[in-house]
Amino acid sequence: MQLREARQLSLAEQLADLAVEALIDEADLTPKPALVDRRGSGAHRDLSLGLMHASALALWPMFREMAEAAGEAGAIDQPLREALGRIGRDGEAQMLATTGGVNTHRGAIWALGLLVAAAALEPDDCIPAALALRAARIALIEDRQAPTPDSHGARMARRYGARGAREEAQLGFPTLLLHGLPRLQASRAAGAGEAHARLDALLAIMAELVDTCVLWRSGLPGLNSMQRGARAVLDAGGCASLAGRRRLRLLEADLLRLNASPGGAADLLAACLFIDRVGGLSGSH
Ligand SMILES: CC(C)(COP(=O)(O)OP(=O)(O)OC[C@H]1O[C@@H](n2cnc3c(N)ncnc32)[C@H](O[C@H]2O[C@H](COP(=O)(O)OP(=O)(O)OP(=O)(O)O)[C@@H](O)[C@H]2O)[C@@H]1O)[C@@H](O)C(=O)NCCC(=O)NCCS
Ligand SMILES: Nc1ncnc2[nH]cnc12
């Protein structure tokens, strides 16, 4: 992370910057299959790139507040979990006010909020595994103030047993740590450009994730198409290869036909970009 010009920012402000930048970079990354990007709105009718940017920027105070709460708490316990839940719900309300009621970043608030708090708790130990473990420990604590969810994710849990965003965090972000981040690093090491490496990371997440956004919109056929199609792109050589790009076009056509949008995978890509950068904080605050 380039911190020279940002030295006067507090740690909480730096973490909020990193979180918002990760959201904006995820939104801008193009061509993402069936997701909002620079080309258009993918499978969505109510989202646009401008809305994704506005939503990301509106979340900056929430991320700063989460980092401050974690820094002040200094330990992972129920009061911290419940403070983060309250700040997260206020952040969701701010997001909905900004977007006119459209859910742009609910999953990202959850994943990035936990990771921001985990980073603020121990800024000198932000290697990915340590960060994910602390985030998981927070996510495992019950938030007694949380309303019983009747979310799309809760419905997908009842219908398919898919525990979605909650479980991904409680298990320490396995899809991100075992698939997204290693693929980002491997594609970079193999000489792919940064955009291609990020797209490969997204595909590695899509190939594994049980994305409740996809399940909600397109059921098991959509989930299978997403996972198999993403795997096919990577097996063909990834997004930096012509064969991979051909497969990517086929994957997008399939997802659009099914109205499937890998919104959960997109959130985890943003979390992956955050983790990739936050390691640079060590010793620099
Ligand atoms: C614990 C919560 C995450 C709530 O979880 P739950 O599953 O009950 O709720 P959902 O509202 O369904 O939100 C979960 C969002 O997480 C993303 N996601 C999906 N699967 C996964 C996964 N396996 N791993 C990680 N992340 C995942 C996904 O977000 C994206 O999709 C959103 C659009 O979805 P949706 O509105 O359902 O659908 P549309 O496509 O718009 O459908 P139509 O209406 O058009 O038909 C978009 O926002 C993406 O971000 C899931 O949607 C947590 O949110 C919670 O408890 N919050 C309370 C406050 C709190 O404690 N905060 C924590 C502070 S750290
Ligand atoms: N780029 C994107 N398109 C659609 N839904 C998303 N949720 C998070 N990022 C998204």
Short mmCIF file of C-alpha atoms and ligand atoms in Angstrom, two decimals:
data_model
loop_
_atom_site.label_atom_id
_atom_site.label_comp_id
_atom_site.label_asym_id
_atom_site.label_seq_id
_atom_site.Cartn_x
_atom_site.Cartn_y
_atom_site.Cartn_z
CA MET A 1 0.00 0.00 0.00
CA GLN A 2 1.27 3.52 -0.83
CA LEU A 3 1.08 5.20 2.52
CA ARG A 4 3.51 8.10 2.07
CA GLU A 5 0.93 10.76 1.23
CA ALA A 6 -1.60 9.14 3.59
CA ARG A 7 0.58 9.19 6.70
CA GLN A 8 -1.64 11.68 8.45
CA LEU A 9 -4.67 9.39 8.08
CA SER A 10 -5.60 7.32 11.11
CA LEU A 11 -5.41 3.54 10.85
CA ALA A 12 -9.23 3.37 10.75
CA GLU A 13 -9.30 5.86 7.86
CA GLN A 14 -6.62 3.93 5.96
CA LEU A 15 -8.59 0.72 6.37
CA ALA A 16 -11.79 2.43 5.19
CA ASP A 17 -9.88 3.72 2.15
CA LEU A 18 -8.65 0.22 1.35
CA ALA A 19 -12.14 -1.28 1.69
CA VAL A 20 -13.76 1.33 -0.55
CA GLU A 21 -10.96 1.05 -3.12
CA ALA A 22 -11.44 -2.72 -3.20
CA LEU A 23 -15.16 -2.22 -3.89
CA ILE A 24 -14.51 0.30 -6.65
CA ASP A 25 -11.81 -1.85 -8.26
CA GLU A 26 -14.13 -4.87 -8.19
CA ALA A 27 -16.94 -2.87 -9.84
CA ASP A 28 -14.62 -1.46 -12.51
CA LEU A 29 -13.01 -4.79 -13.41
CA THR A 30 -14.13 -5.74 -16.93
CA PRO A 31 -15.30 -8.11 -18.47
CA LYS A 32 -16.92 -9.83 -15.46
CA PRO A 33 -19.49 -12.43 -16.51
CA ALA A 34 -23.10 -11.24 -15.96
CA LEU A 35 -21.99 -8.69 -13.34
CA VAL A 36 -22.02 -4.90 -13.41
CA ASP A 37 -18.84 -3.63 -15.05
CA ARG A 38 -17.66 -0.90 -17.42
CA ARG A 39 -19.68 -2.45 -20.26
CA GLY A 40 -23.06 -2.42 -18.51
CA SER A 41 -25.32 -4.02 -15.91
CA GLY A 42 -24.87 -7.72 -16.70
CA ALA A 43 -27.87 -9.75 -15.52
CA HIS A 44 -29.16 -6.88 -13.37
CA ARG A 45 -31.89 -4.41 -14.25
CA ASP A 46 -31.65 -2.20 -11.17
CA LEU A 47 -27.84 -1.82 -10.90
CA SER A 48 -25.33 0.31 -12.78
CA LEU A 49 -21.65 1.11 -12.45
CA GLY A 50 -22.47 4.62 -11.18
CA LEU A 51 -24.69 3.13 -8.48
CA MET A 52 -21.99 0.65 -7.44
CA HIS A 53 -19.49 3.53 -7.11
CA ALA A 54 -21.93 5.71 -5.17
CA SER A 55 -22.73 2.82 -2.84
CA ALA A 56 -19.03 2.05 -2.25
CA LEU A 57 -18.23 5.66 -1.41
CA ALA A 58 -21.24 5.93 0.91
CA LEU A 59 -19.86 3.03 2.95
CA TRP A 60 -16.58 4.76 3.87
CA PRO A 61 -17.82 6.18 7.23
CA MET A 62 -19.21 2.75 8.15
CA PHE A 63 -15.88 1.01 7.51
CA ARG A 64 -14.03 3.66 9.51
CA GLU A 65 -16.49 3.27 12.39
CA MET A 66 -16.06 -0.52 12.32
CA ALA A 67 -12.28 -0.16 12.45
CA GLU A 68 -12.51 2.34 15.30
CA ALA A 69 -14.85 0.06 17.26
CA ALA A 70 -12.47 -2.88 16.83
CA GLY A 71 -9.39 -0.80 17.69
CA GLU A 72 -11.04 0.49 20.86
CA ALA A 73 -12.34 -2.94 21.88
CA GLY A 74 -8.93 -4.55 21.42
CA ALA A 75 -10.41 -8.04 21.85
CA ILE A 76 -12.91 -10.29 20.12
CA ASP A 77 -16.00 -10.55 22.29
CA GLN A 78 -19.77 -10.20 22.23
CA PRO A 79 -19.87 -6.42 22.75
CA LEU A 80 -17.59 -5.97 19.71
CA ARG A 81 -19.69 -8.40 17.60
CA GLU A 82 -22.86 -6.56 18.52
CA ALA A 83 -21.31 -3.14 17.92
CA LEU A 84 -20.22 -4.31 14.44
CA GLY A 85 -23.71 -5.68 13.77
CA ARG A 86 -25.28 -2.34 14.68
CA ILE A 87 -22.78 -0.38 12.58
CA GLY A 88 -23.30 -2.85 9.70
CA ARG A 89 -27.09 -2.48 9.83
CA ASP A 90 -26.75 1.34 9.88
CA GLY A 91 -24.38 0.97 6.90
CA GLU A 92 -26.94 -1.13 5.05
CA ALA A 93 -29.52 1.62 5.68
CA GLN A 94 -27.05 4.20 4.33
CA MET A 95 -26.44 2.01 1.26
CA LEU A 96 -30.18 1.69 0.60
CA ALA A 97 -30.70 5.43 1.06
CA THR A 98 -27.91 6.09 -1.45
CA THR A 99 -29.15 3.61 -4.06
CA GLY A 100 -32.88 4.27 -3.72
CA GLY A 101 -33.49 0.89 -2.11
CA VAL A 102 -31.28 -1.32 -4.31
CA ASN A 103 -29.09 -3.93 -2.63
CA THR A 104 -25.67 -3.22 -4.06
CA HIS A 105 -23.28 -4.34 -1.34
CA ARG A 106 -24.98 -6.28 1.47
CA GLY A 107 -22.62 -9.22 1.16
CA ALA A 108 -19.61 -6.92 0.85
CA ILE A 109 -20.55 -5.00 3.99
CA TRP A 110 -20.50 -8.30 5.83
CA ALA A 111 -17.25 -9.73 4.43
CA LEU A 112 -15.26 -6.50 4.27
CA GLY A 113 -16.66 -5.25 7.57
CA LEU A 114 -15.40 -8.34 9.35
CA LEU A 115 -12.01 -8.09 7.64
CA VAL A 116 -11.65 -4.38 8.39
CA ALA A 117 -12.40 -5.08 12.05
CA ALA A 118 -9.97 -8.01 12.03
CA ALA A 119 -7.23 -5.78 10.60
CA ALA A 120 -7.89 -3.00 13.13
CA LEU A 121 -7.63 -5.47 16.01
CA GLU A 122 -4.06 -6.46 15.15
CA PRO A 123 -2.67 -4.26 12.39
CA ASP A 124 0.80 -5.76 12.77
CA ASP A 125 -0.49 -9.22 11.94
CA CYS A 126 -2.39 -8.91 8.70
CA ILE A 127 -1.16 -11.96 6.85
CA PRO A 128 -4.20 -13.47 5.08
CA ALA A 129 -4.64 -16.56 7.28
CA ALA A 130 -4.42 -14.58 10.55
CA LEU A 131 -6.82 -11.93 9.26
CA ALA A 132 -9.37 -14.51 8.09
CA LEU A 133 -9.14 -16.38 11.39
CA ARG A 134 -9.86 -13.25 13.43
CA ALA A 135 -12.75 -12.35 11.10
CA ALA A 136 -14.15 -15.88 11.53
CA ARG A 137 -13.93 -15.63 15.32
CA ILE A 138 -16.00 -12.43 15.21
CA ALA A 139 -18.53 -13.97 12.78
CA LEU A 140 -18.99 -17.01 15.03
CA ILE A 141 -20.28 -14.88 17.92
CA GLU A 142 -24.03 -14.50 18.07
CA ASP A 143 -25.41 -11.01 17.55
CA ARG A 144 -28.38 -11.02 19.94
CA GLN A 145 -29.69 -7.78 18.45
CA ALA A 146 -29.85 -9.11 14.88
CA PRO A 147 -33.40 -9.50 13.59
CA THR A 148 -34.36 -12.99 12.38
CA PRO A 149 -33.44 -12.79 8.71
CA ASP A 150 -35.95 -13.32 5.94
CA SER A 151 -33.28 -12.57 3.37
CA HIS A 152 -32.79 -14.30 0.04
CA GLY A 153 -29.85 -16.07 1.66
CA ALA A 154 -32.05 -17.31 4.54
CA ARG A 155 -34.55 -18.66 2.02
CA MET A 156 -31.77 -20.42 0.09
CA ALA A 157 -30.57 -21.93 3.37
CA ARG A 158 -34.06 -23.35 3.96
CA ARG A 159 -34.49 -24.60 0.39
CA TYR A 160 -31.01 -25.96 -0.37
CA GLY A 161 -29.17 -26.01 2.95
CA ALA A 162 -26.78 -23.39 1.53
CA ARG A 163 -25.44 -21.25 4.37
CA GLY A 164 -23.89 -18.68 2.03
CA ALA A 165 -22.16 -15.55 3.23
CA ARG A 166 -22.51 -16.32 6.91
CA GLU A 167 -20.82 -19.72 6.67
CA GLU A 168 -18.08 -18.51 4.33
CA ALA A 169 -17.07 -15.98 7.01
CA GLN A 170 -17.50 -18.35 9.94
CA LEU A 171 -15.21 -20.90 8.27
CA GLY A 172 -12.52 -18.26 7.74
CA PHE A 173 -13.24 -17.43 4.09
CA PRO A 174 -12.03 -20.76 2.62
CA THR A 175 -13.10 -19.91 -0.94
CA LEU A 176 -11.12 -16.72 -0.77
CA LEU A 177 -8.02 -18.12 0.92
CA LEU A 178 -7.81 -21.46 -0.88
CA HIS A 179 -8.93 -20.37 -4.35
CA GLY A 180 -9.29 -16.62 -5.00
CA LEU A 181 -6.08 -15.33 -3.46
CA PRO A 182 -3.80 -18.17 -4.67
CA ARG A 183 -5.14 -17.74 -8.22
CA LEU A 184 -4.59 -13.98 -8.09
CA GLN A 185 -0.99 -14.57 -7.09
CA ALA A 186 -0.41 -17.48 -9.49
CA SER A 187 -1.76 -15.58 -12.49
CA ARG A 188 0.39 -12.57 -11.64
CA ALA A 189 3.42 -14.84 -11.26
CA ALA A 190 2.68 -16.43 -14.64
CA GLY A 191 2.88 -12.98 -16.24
CA ALA A 192 -0.81 -12.14 -16.60
CA GLY A 193 -1.68 -8.45 -16.46
CA GLU A 194 -3.35 -7.20 -13.28
CA ALA A 195 -6.86 -7.15 -14.79
CA HIS A 196 -6.50 -10.70 -16.10
CA ALA A 197 -5.15 -11.90 -12.75
CA ARG A 198 -8.15 -10.35 -10.96
CA LEU A 199 -10.57 -11.91 -13.42
CA ASP A 200 -8.89 -15.28 -12.89
CA ALA A 201 -9.30 -14.81 -9.12
CA LEU A 202 -13.01 -14.09 -9.62
CA LEU A 203 -13.36 -17.23 -11.75
CA ALA A 204 -11.53 -19.33 -9.16
CA ILE A 205 -14.04 -18.12 -6.56
CA MET A 206 -16.99 -18.74 -8.91
CA ALA A 207 -15.77 -22.28 -9.61
CA GLU A 208 -16.13 -23.19 -5.92
CA LEU A 209 -18.63 -20.88 -4.23
CA VAL A 210 -22.19 -21.76 -3.31
CA ASP A 211 -23.37 -18.26 -4.18
CA THR A 212 -26.85 -17.67 -2.75
CA CYS A 213 -27.32 -14.75 -5.14
CA VAL A 214 -27.01 -17.21 -8.06
CA LEU A 215 -29.20 -19.79 -6.31
CA TRP A 216 -31.87 -17.18 -5.64
CA ARG A 217 -31.96 -16.00 -9.23
CA SER A 218 -31.45 -19.27 -11.10
CA GLY A 219 -31.53 -22.27 -8.78
CA LEU A 220 -29.22 -25.27 -9.09
CA PRO A 221 -28.97 -25.04 -12.91
CA GLY A 222 -27.50 -21.55 -12.50
CA LEU A 223 -25.12 -22.63 -9.76
CA ASN A 224 -23.89 -25.59 -11.82
CA SER A 225 -23.43 -23.43 -14.92
CA MET A 226 -21.48 -20.87 -12.94
CA GLN A 227 -19.16 -23.38 -11.29
CA ARG A 228 -18.55 -25.54 -14.39
CA GLY A 229 -18.22 -22.59 -16.76
CA ALA A 230 -15.75 -20.77 -14.50
CA ARG A 231 -13.66 -23.94 -14.14
CA ALA A 232 -13.65 -24.32 -17.95
CA VAL A 233 -12.22 -20.80 -18.40
CA LEU A 234 -9.40 -21.54 -15.96
CA ASP A 235 -8.71 -24.97 -17.48
CA ALA A 236 -8.50 -23.38 -20.93
CA GLY A 237 -5.67 -21.12 -19.73
CA GLY A 238 -7.43 -18.33 -17.85
CA CYS A 239 -8.45 -14.87 -18.93
CA ALA A 240 -5.06 -13.92 -20.37
CA SER A 241 -5.37 -16.65 -23.03
CA LEU A 242 -7.48 -16.53 -26.17
CA ALA A 243 -8.98 -19.95 -25.43
CA GLY A 244 -9.89 -18.79 -21.93
CA ARG A 245 -11.49 -15.62 -23.30
CA ARG A 246 -13.62 -17.70 -25.68
CA ARG A 247 -14.81 -19.80 -22.74
CA LEU A 248 -15.49 -16.64 -20.75
CA ARG A 249 -17.84 -15.40 -23.47
CA LEU A 250 -19.69 -18.72 -23.42
CA LEU A 251 -19.96 -18.56 -19.62
CA GLU A 252 -21.41 -15.06 -19.76
CA ALA A 253 -23.96 -16.06 -22.41
CA ASP A 254 -25.05 -19.01 -20.23
CA LEU A 255 -25.37 -16.88 -17.08
CA LEU A 256 -27.31 -14.14 -18.86
CA ARG A 257 -29.68 -16.73 -20.35
CA LEU A 258 -30.31 -18.08 -16.84
CA ASN A 259 -30.51 -14.60 -15.23
CA ALA A 260 -27.72 -15.73 -12.89
CA SER A 261 -25.49 -13.08 -11.31
CA PRO A 262 -22.50 -14.13 -9.20
CA GLY A 263 -22.92 -11.21 -6.78
CA GLY A 264 -21.53 -13.17 -3.82
CA ALA A 265 -18.43 -14.09 -5.81
CA ALA A 266 -17.99 -10.41 -6.72
CA ASP A 267 -18.13 -9.48 -3.03
CA LEU A 268 -15.48 -12.06 -2.25
CA LEU A 269 -13.27 -10.72 -5.03
CA ALA A 270 -13.45 -7.30 -3.34
CA ALA A 271 -12.53 -9.00 -0.05
CA CYS A 272 -9.65 -10.72 -1.84
CA LEU A 273 -8.32 -7.39 -3.16
CA PHE A 274 -8.58 -5.94 0.34
CA ILE A 275 -6.63 -8.82 1.89
CA ASP A 276 -4.06 -8.63 -0.87
CA ARG A 277 -3.36 -4.98 -0.04
CA VAL A 278 -3.82 -4.78 3.69
CA GLY A 279 -0.70 -6.86 4.32
CA GLY A 280 1.23 -3.69 3.39
CA LEU A 281 -0.10 -2.05 6.54
CA SER A 282 2.17 -4.06 8.79
CA GLY A 283 4.61 -1.84 10.60
CA SER A 284 3.51 1.24 8.71
CA HIS A 285 0.87 2.78 10.96
C1 LIG B 1 -24.95 -12.56 7.54
C2 LIG B 1 -25.36 -11.64 6.43
C3 LIG B 1 -24.37 -11.82 5.30
C4 LIG B 1 -26.75 -11.96 5.95
O1 LIG B 1 -26.73 -13.10 5.18
P1 LIG B 1 -27.95 -13.74 4.43
O2 LIG B 1 -27.45 -14.87 3.64
O3 LIG B 1 -29.03 -14.00 5.42
O4 LIG B 1 -28.48 -12.52 3.56
P2 LIG B 1 -28.52 -11.96 2.10
O5 LIG B 1 -29.34 -10.71 2.12
O6 LIG B 1 -28.95 -12.98 1.13
O7 LIG B 1 -27.06 -11.46 1.87
C5 LIG B 1 -25.95 -12.22 1.69
C6 LIG B 1 -25.17 -11.61 0.53
O8 LIG B 1 -23.84 -12.13 0.55
C7 LIG B 1 -23.41 -12.38 -0.79
N1 LIG B 1 -23.19 -13.84 -0.91
C8 LIG B 1 -24.01 -14.77 -1.41
N2 LIG B 1 -23.48 -16.00 -1.29
C9 LIG B 1 -22.30 -15.82 -0.70
C10 LIG B 1 -21.30 -16.73 -0.27
N3 LIG B 1 -21.43 -18.05 -0.44
N4 LIG B 1 -20.20 -16.23 0.32
C11 LIG B 1 -20.06 -14.89 0.47
N5 LIG B 1 -20.97 -13.97 0.09
C12 LIG B 1 -22.08 -14.43 -0.47
C13 LIG B 1 -24.50 -11.89 -1.72
O9 LIG B 1 -24.25 -10.51 -1.98
C14 LIG B 1 -24.33 -10.09 -3.33
O10 LIG B 1 -25.62 -10.26 -3.81
C15 LIG B 1 -26.36 -9.10 -3.46
C16 LIG B 1 -27.60 -9.07 -4.26
O11 LIG B 1 -28.36 -10.09 -3.71
P3 LIG B 1 -29.91 -10.07 -3.55
O12 LIG B 1 -30.41 -8.76 -3.04
O13 LIG B 1 -30.26 -11.30 -2.78
O14 LIG B 1 -30.43 -10.36 -4.94
P4 LIG B 1 -30.69 -9.65 -6.32
O15 LIG B 1 -29.82 -10.29 -7.33
O16 LIG B 1 -30.62 -8.17 -6.25
O17 LIG B 1 -32.13 -10.18 -6.54
P5 LIG B 1 -33.45 -9.53 -7.01
O18 LIG B 1 -33.99 -8.81 -5.84
O19 LIG B 1 -33.07 -8.61 -8.16
O20 LIG B 1 -34.26 -10.71 -7.43
C17 LIG B 1 -25.46 -7.95 -3.63
O21 LIG B 1 -25.64 -7.11 -2.53
C18 LIG B 1 -24.10 -8.61 -3.54
O22 LIG B 1 -23.40 -8.03 -2.50
C19 LIG B 1 -25.72 -12.07 -0.84
O23 LIG B 1 -26.79 -11.30 -1.22
C20 LIG B 1 -25.20 -10.22 6.81
O24 LIG B 1 -25.57 -9.42 5.72
C21 LIG B 1 -25.87 -9.71 8.07
O25 LIG B 1 -26.24 -10.40 8.99
N6 LIG B 1 -25.99 -8.44 8.15
C22 LIG B 1 -26.53 -7.75 9.31
C23 LIG B 1 -25.56 -6.68 9.85
C24 LIG B 1 -24.25 -7.25 10.29
O26 LIG B 1 -24.11 -8.03 11.22
N7 LIG B 1 -23.22 -6.83 9.62
C25 LIG B 1 -21.95 -7.34 9.92
C26 LIG B 1 -21.04 -6.34 10.37
S1 LIG B 1 -19.41 -6.88 10.11
N1 LIG B 2 -20.11 -5.97 -9.90
C1 LIG B 2 -21.25 -6.44 -9.35
N2 LIG B 2 -22.33 -6.70 -10.11
C2 LIG B 2 -23.47 -7.18 -9.55
N3 LIG B 2 -23.62 -7.43 -8.25
C3 LIG B 2 -22.57 -7.18 -7.44
N4 LIG B 2 -22.41 -7.33 -6.11
C4 LIG B 2 -21.17 -6.93 -5.79
N5 LIG B 2 -20.50 -6.51 -6.90
C5 LIG B 2 -21.35 -6.69 -7.95
#
